[in-house]
PDB file of C-alpha atoms in Angstrom:
ATOM      1  CA  MET A   1       4.512  -2.896 -14.245  1.00 91.00           C
ATOM      2  CA  ALA A   2       6.092   0.404 -15.245  1.00 95.00           C
ATOM      3  CA  SER A   3       9.374   1.802 -14.008  1.00 94.00           C
ATOM      4  CA  VAL A   4      10.115   5.462 -13.293  1.00 97.00           C
ATOM      5  CA  SER A   5      12.785   7.095 -11.178  1.00 94.00           C
ATOM      6  CA  LEU A   6      13.027   9.203  -8.052  1.00 94.00           C
ATOM      7  CA  ARG A   7      16.187  11.304  -8.196  1.00 91.00           C
ATOM      8  CA  GLY A   8      17.696   8.754 -10.545  1.00 93.00           C
ATOM      9  CA  ASN A   9      16.759   5.692  -8.476  1.00 95.00           C
ATOM     10  CA  PRO A  10      14.339   3.257 -10.160  1.00 97.00           C
ATOM     11  CA  VAL A  11      10.905   2.666  -8.627  1.00 97.00           C
ATOM     12  CA  ASN A  12       8.080   0.537  -9.988  1.00 98.00           C
ATOM     13  CA  THR A  13       4.345   0.911 -10.271  1.00 98.00           C
ATOM     14  CA  ILE A  14       1.797  -1.864  -9.915  1.00 98.00           C
ATOM     15  CA  GLY A  15       0.841  -1.792 -13.589  1.00 97.00           C
ATOM     16  CA  ASP A  16       0.559   0.359 -16.694  1.00 97.00           C
ATOM     17  CA  LEU A  17      -1.630   3.296 -17.636  1.00 97.00           C
ATOM     18  CA  PRO A  18      -4.632   2.535 -19.862  1.00 98.00           C
ATOM     19  CA  ALA A  19      -3.743   2.635 -23.565  1.00 98.00           C
ATOM     20  CA  VAL A  20      -4.594   5.597 -25.764  1.00 98.00           C
ATOM     21  CA  GLY A  21      -7.851   4.772 -27.572  1.00 98.00           C
ATOM     22  CA  SER A  22      -9.126   2.478 -24.823  1.00 98.00           C
ATOM     23  CA  SER A  23     -11.958   3.200 -22.412  1.00 98.00           C
ATOM     24  CA  CYS A  24     -10.722   4.473 -19.100  1.00 98.00           C
ATOM     25  CA  PRO A  25     -11.409   1.985 -16.311  1.00 97.00           C
ATOM     26  CA  ASN A  26     -14.103   3.153 -13.922  1.00 96.00           C
ATOM     27  CA  PHE A  27     -12.898   4.580 -10.645  1.00 97.00           C
ATOM     28  CA  THR A  28     -14.187   6.291  -7.535  1.00 97.00           C
ATOM     29  CA  LEU A  29     -12.471   9.165  -5.738  1.00 98.00           C
ATOM     30  CA  THR A  30     -13.274  11.310  -2.727  1.00 98.00           C
ATOM     31  CA  GLY A  31     -13.645  15.067  -3.160  1.00 97.00           C
ATOM     32  CA  THR A  32     -12.667  17.731  -0.665  1.00 96.00           C
ATOM     33  CA  ASP A  33     -16.284  17.752   0.551  1.00 96.00           C
ATOM     34  CA  LEU A  34     -15.819  14.032   1.514  1.00 97.00           C
ATOM     35  CA  ALA A  35     -18.378  12.980  -1.115  1.00 97.00           C
ATOM     36  CA  ASP A  36     -17.364  10.187  -3.432  1.00 98.00           C
ATOM     37  CA  PHE A  37     -17.655  10.588  -7.186  1.00 96.00           C
ATOM     38  CA  ALA A  38     -16.970   8.197 -10.031  1.00 97.00           C
ATOM     39  CA  LEU A  39     -15.750   8.485 -13.585  1.00 96.00           C
ATOM     40  CA  GLN A  40     -19.327   8.126 -14.865  1.00 95.00           C
ATOM     41  CA  ASP A  41     -20.235  11.287 -12.906  1.00 97.00           C
ATOM     42  CA  LEU A  42     -17.967  13.182 -15.315  1.00 96.00           C
ATOM     43  CA  ALA A  43     -19.618  11.753 -18.458  1.00 95.00           C
ATOM     44  CA  GLY A  44     -20.224  14.301 -21.185  1.00 97.00           C
ATOM     45  CA  GLN A  45     -17.170  16.352 -20.186  1.00 96.00           C
ATOM     46  CA  ARG A  46     -13.595  16.138 -21.310  1.00 96.00           C
ATOM     47  CA  VAL A  47     -11.431  15.209 -18.335  1.00 97.00           C
ATOM     48  CA  VAL A  48      -7.806  15.859 -17.451  1.00 96.00           C
ATOM     49  CA  LEU A  49      -6.541  13.616 -14.648  1.00 97.00           C
ATOM     50  CA  ASN A  50      -3.509  15.274 -13.028  1.00 95.00           C
ATOM     51  CA  ILE A  51      -2.116  12.495 -10.810  1.00 96.00           C
ATOM     52  CA  PHE A  52       0.749  12.920  -8.341  1.00 94.00           C
ATOM     53  CA  PRO A  53       2.244  11.638  -5.055  1.00 95.00           C
ATOM     54  CA  SER A  54       1.376  14.530  -2.683  1.00 94.00           C
ATOM     55  CA  VAL A  55       0.235  18.129  -2.954  1.00 92.00           C
ATOM     56  CA  ASP A  56       2.704  18.937  -0.161  1.00 90.00           C
ATOM     57  CA  THR A  57       5.690  18.626  -2.496  1.00 87.00           C
ATOM     58  CA  PRO A  58       6.892  21.463  -4.751  1.00 83.00           C
ATOM     59  CA  THR A  59       6.453  19.748  -8.134  1.00 85.00           C
ATOM     60  CA  CYS A  60       3.000  18.411  -7.272  1.00 83.00           C
ATOM     61  CA  ALA A  61       1.873  21.828  -6.041  1.00 84.00           C
ATOM     62  CA  THR A  62       3.181  23.417  -9.242  1.00 86.00           C
ATOM     63  CA  SER A  63       1.201  20.985 -11.394  1.00 86.00           C
ATOM     64  CA  VAL A  64      -2.019  21.833  -9.548  1.00 84.00           C
ATOM     65  CA  ARG A  65      -1.346  25.564 -10.020  1.00 85.00           C
ATOM     66  CA  LYS A  66      -0.548  25.195 -13.732  1.00 87.00           C
ATOM     67  CA  PHE A  67      -3.559  23.011 -14.499  1.00 88.00           C
ATOM     68  CA  ASN A  68      -5.774  25.408 -12.480  1.00 81.00           C
ATOM     69  CA  GLU A  69      -4.563  28.252 -14.704  1.00 84.00           C
ATOM     70  CA  ALA A  70      -5.171  26.236 -17.882  1.00 88.00           C
ATOM     71  CA  ALA A  71      -8.597  25.025 -16.738  1.00 82.00           C
ATOM     72  CA  SER A  72     -10.078  28.515 -16.850  1.00 76.00           C
ATOM     73  CA  SER A  73      -9.754  28.562 -20.646  1.00 86.00           C
ATOM     74  CA  LEU A  74     -10.938  25.003 -21.390  1.00 89.00           C
ATOM     75  CA  ASP A  75     -14.511  24.519 -22.566  1.00 90.00           C
ATOM     76  CA  ASN A  76     -16.485  21.507 -21.300  1.00 93.00           C
ATOM     77  CA  THR A  77     -13.423  20.223 -19.451  1.00 94.00           C
ATOM     78  CA  THR A  78     -12.918  19.183 -15.845  1.00 93.00           C
ATOM     79  CA  VAL A  79      -9.413  18.973 -14.414  1.00 93.00           C
ATOM     80  CA  VAL A  80      -9.203  16.517 -11.519  1.00 95.00           C
ATOM     81  CA  CYS A  81      -6.060  16.699  -9.376  1.00 93.00           C
ATOM     82  CA  ILE A  82      -5.564  13.313  -7.706  1.00 97.00           C
ATOM     83  CA  SER A  83      -3.320  12.112  -4.897  1.00 96.00           C
ATOM     84  CA  ALA A  84      -3.403   9.905  -1.828  1.00 96.00           C
ATOM     85  CA  ASP A  85      -3.495  13.043   0.339  1.00 95.00           C
ATOM     86  CA  LEU A  86      -6.482  13.319   2.616  1.00 96.00           C
ATOM     87  CA  PRO A  87      -9.285  15.541   1.311  1.00 96.00           C
ATOM     88  CA  PHE A  88      -8.550  17.996   4.149  1.00 95.00           C
ATOM     89  CA  ALA A  89      -4.980  18.572   2.909  1.00 93.00           C
ATOM     90  CA  LEU A  90      -6.166  19.050  -0.663  1.00 92.00           C
ATOM     91  CA  ALA A  91      -8.839  21.524   0.457  1.00 92.00           C
ATOM     92  CA  ARG A  92      -6.326  23.406   2.623  1.00 90.00           C
ATOM     93  CA  PHE A  93      -3.826  23.725  -0.223  1.00 84.00           C
ATOM     94  CA  CYS A  94      -6.322  24.807  -2.882  1.00 83.00           C
ATOM     95  CA  GLY A  95      -8.037  27.190  -0.454  1.00 78.00           C
ATOM     96  CA  ALA A  96      -4.788  28.836   0.610  1.00 85.00           C
ATOM     97  CA  GLU A  97      -3.706  29.169  -3.027  1.00 80.00           C
ATOM     98  CA  GLY A  98      -7.108  30.345  -4.310  1.00 78.00           C
ATOM     99  CA  LEU A  99      -7.251  27.458  -6.794  1.00 77.00           C
ATOM    100  CA  ASP A 100     -10.911  27.038  -7.706  1.00 86.00           C
ATOM    101  CA  LYS A 101     -10.822  25.855 -11.337  1.00 84.00           C
ATOM    102  CA  VAL A 102      -9.683  22.298 -10.568  1.00 84.00           C
ATOM    103  CA  LYS A 103     -11.435  19.525  -8.693  1.00 88.00           C
ATOM    104  CA  SER A 104      -9.180  17.937  -6.064  1.00 94.00           C
ATOM    105  CA  ALA A 105      -9.683  14.295  -5.216  1.00 97.00           C
ATOM    106  CA  SER A 106      -8.214  11.771  -2.820  1.00 98.00           C
ATOM    107  CA  THR A 107      -7.642   8.058  -3.297  1.00 98.00           C
ATOM    108  CA  PHE A 108      -7.673   7.412   0.439  1.00 95.00           C
ATOM    109  CA  ARG A 109     -10.646   5.049   0.251  1.00 95.00           C
ATOM    110  CA  SER A 110     -10.416   3.742  -3.296  1.00 96.00           C
ATOM    111  CA  ASP A 111      -8.359   1.441  -5.489  1.00 97.00           C
ATOM    112  CA  PHE A 112      -7.748   4.150  -8.116  1.00 98.00           C
ATOM    113  CA  GLY A 113      -3.964   3.711  -8.015  1.00 97.00           C
ATOM    114  CA  ASN A 114      -4.198  -0.007  -8.666  1.00 97.00           C
ATOM    115  CA  THR A 115      -6.918   0.393 -11.311  1.00 97.00           C
ATOM    116  CA  MET A 116      -4.850   2.950 -13.217  1.00 98.00           C
ATOM    117  CA  GLY A 117      -1.556   1.081 -12.661  1.00 98.00           C
ATOM    118  CA  LEU A 118       0.014   3.966 -10.756  1.00 98.00           C
ATOM    119  CA  THR A 119       0.537   2.776  -7.162  1.00 98.00           C
ATOM    120  CA  PHE A 120       4.223   2.523  -6.263  1.00 97.00           C
ATOM    121  CA  VAL A 121       5.132  -1.012  -5.189  1.00 98.00           C
ATOM    122  CA  ASP A 122       8.668  -0.252  -4.013  1.00 97.00           C
ATOM    123  CA  GLY A 123      10.935   2.599  -2.990  1.00 95.00           C
ATOM    124  CA  PRO A 124      10.375   5.365  -0.444  1.00 96.00           C
ATOM    125  CA  LEU A 125       6.984   6.343  -1.940  1.00 96.00           C
ATOM    126  CA  THR A 126       5.470   2.845  -1.762  1.00 97.00           C
ATOM    127  CA  GLY A 127       1.688   3.126  -1.648  1.00 97.00           C
ATOM    128  CA  LEU A 128       1.570   6.618  -3.177  1.00 97.00           C
ATOM    129  CA  LEU A 129       0.818   7.418  -6.822  1.00 98.00           C
ATOM    130  CA  SER A 130       3.298   8.004  -9.612  1.00 97.00           C
ATOM    131  CA  ARG A 131       3.129  11.334 -11.435  1.00 96.00           C
ATOM    132  CA  ALA A 132       0.988  10.990 -14.554  1.00 97.00           C
ATOM    133  CA  VAL A 133      -1.514  12.790 -16.756  1.00 97.00           C
ATOM    134  CA  VAL A 134      -4.439  11.089 -18.470  1.00 98.00           C
ATOM    135  CA  VAL A 135      -6.775  13.005 -20.803  1.00 97.00           C
ATOM    136  CA  LEU A 136     -10.231  11.612 -21.613  1.00 98.00           C
ATOM    137  CA  ASP A 137     -12.862  12.594 -24.149  1.00 97.00           C
ATOM    138  CA  GLU A 138     -16.548  13.094 -23.306  1.00 97.00           C
ATOM    139  CA  ALA A 139     -17.206   9.344 -23.514  1.00 97.00           C
ATOM    140  CA  GLY A 140     -14.303   8.371 -21.239  1.00 97.00           C
ATOM    141  CA  HIS A 141     -11.941   7.242 -23.997  1.00 98.00           C
ATOM    142  CA  VAL A 142      -8.252   7.847 -23.386  1.00 98.00           C
ATOM    143  CA  LEU A 143      -6.862  10.563 -25.671  1.00 98.00           C
ATOM    144  CA  HIS A 144      -3.444  11.034 -24.059  1.00 98.00           C
ATOM    145  CA  THR A 145      -1.308   9.550 -21.298  1.00 98.00           C
ATOM    146  CA  GLU A 146       1.997  10.510 -19.779  1.00 98.00           C
ATOM    147  CA  LEU A 147       3.776   8.619 -17.047  1.00 98.00           C
ATOM    148  CA  VAL A 148       6.431  11.133 -16.009  1.00 97.00           C
ATOM    149  CA  ALA A 149       9.782   9.316 -16.125  1.00 97.00           C
ATOM    150  CA  GLU A 150      11.362  11.257 -13.241  1.00 96.00           C
ATOM    151  CA  ILE A 151       8.956  11.757 -10.338  1.00 95.00           C
ATOM    152  CA  ALA A 152      10.519  15.099  -9.430  1.00 94.00           C
ATOM    153  CA  SER A 153       9.867  16.457 -12.960  1.00 95.00           C
ATOM    154  CA  GLU A 154       6.734  18.249 -14.127  1.00 95.00           C
ATOM    155  CA  PRO A 155       4.438  16.684 -16.726  1.00 96.00           C
ATOM    156  CA  ASN A 156       4.288  17.946 -20.304  1.00 96.00           C
ATOM    157  CA  TYR A 157       1.352  20.341 -19.884  1.00 94.00           C
ATOM    158  CA  GLU A 158       1.371  21.411 -23.533  1.00 94.00           C
ATOM    159  CA  ALA A 159       1.094  17.843 -24.847  1.00 96.00           C
ATOM    160  CA  ALA A 160      -1.796  17.060 -22.491  1.00 95.00           C
ATOM    161  CA  LEU A 161      -3.728  20.196 -23.354  1.00 94.00           C
ATOM    162  CA  ALA A 162      -3.020  19.956 -27.091  1.00 94.00           C
ATOM    163  CA  VAL A 163      -5.289  16.908 -27.459  1.00 95.00           C
ATOM    164  CA  LEU A 164      -8.229  18.923 -26.184  1.00 91.00           C
TER     165      LEU A 164
END
């Protein structure tokens, strides 16, 4: 279990992120087209997992925008923006913002949050995902992780992108 904070109040996740150097656990997510895809579908590409509670909050929306901007200059890299939001909300947000360089994905019918150790088990966001970034190489090995200590804070974009 990991502990982060929401406006200074401690909240806990169900587990811990996978360790740097380990293989990322397999997972399945649902895209904005309602089709499921799994980690193995991204094999051969570098992957940035931008994980957050909800795209309908300012910090989460900012992270999607910033990773969308960065994605346009990354070779052989897919940025997947992941939350428990329904695929319709993710599609609405990205469509309204013109964000077409990232792949948005929902956990609404998967155990991704538990598999990655990111589901909140207490506090007002129980059941949603903690803010985190996980970067994978082409074979699905973990190159970088960041569990953002304060949920309302942005991730360290530079550190995540530097490993690519």
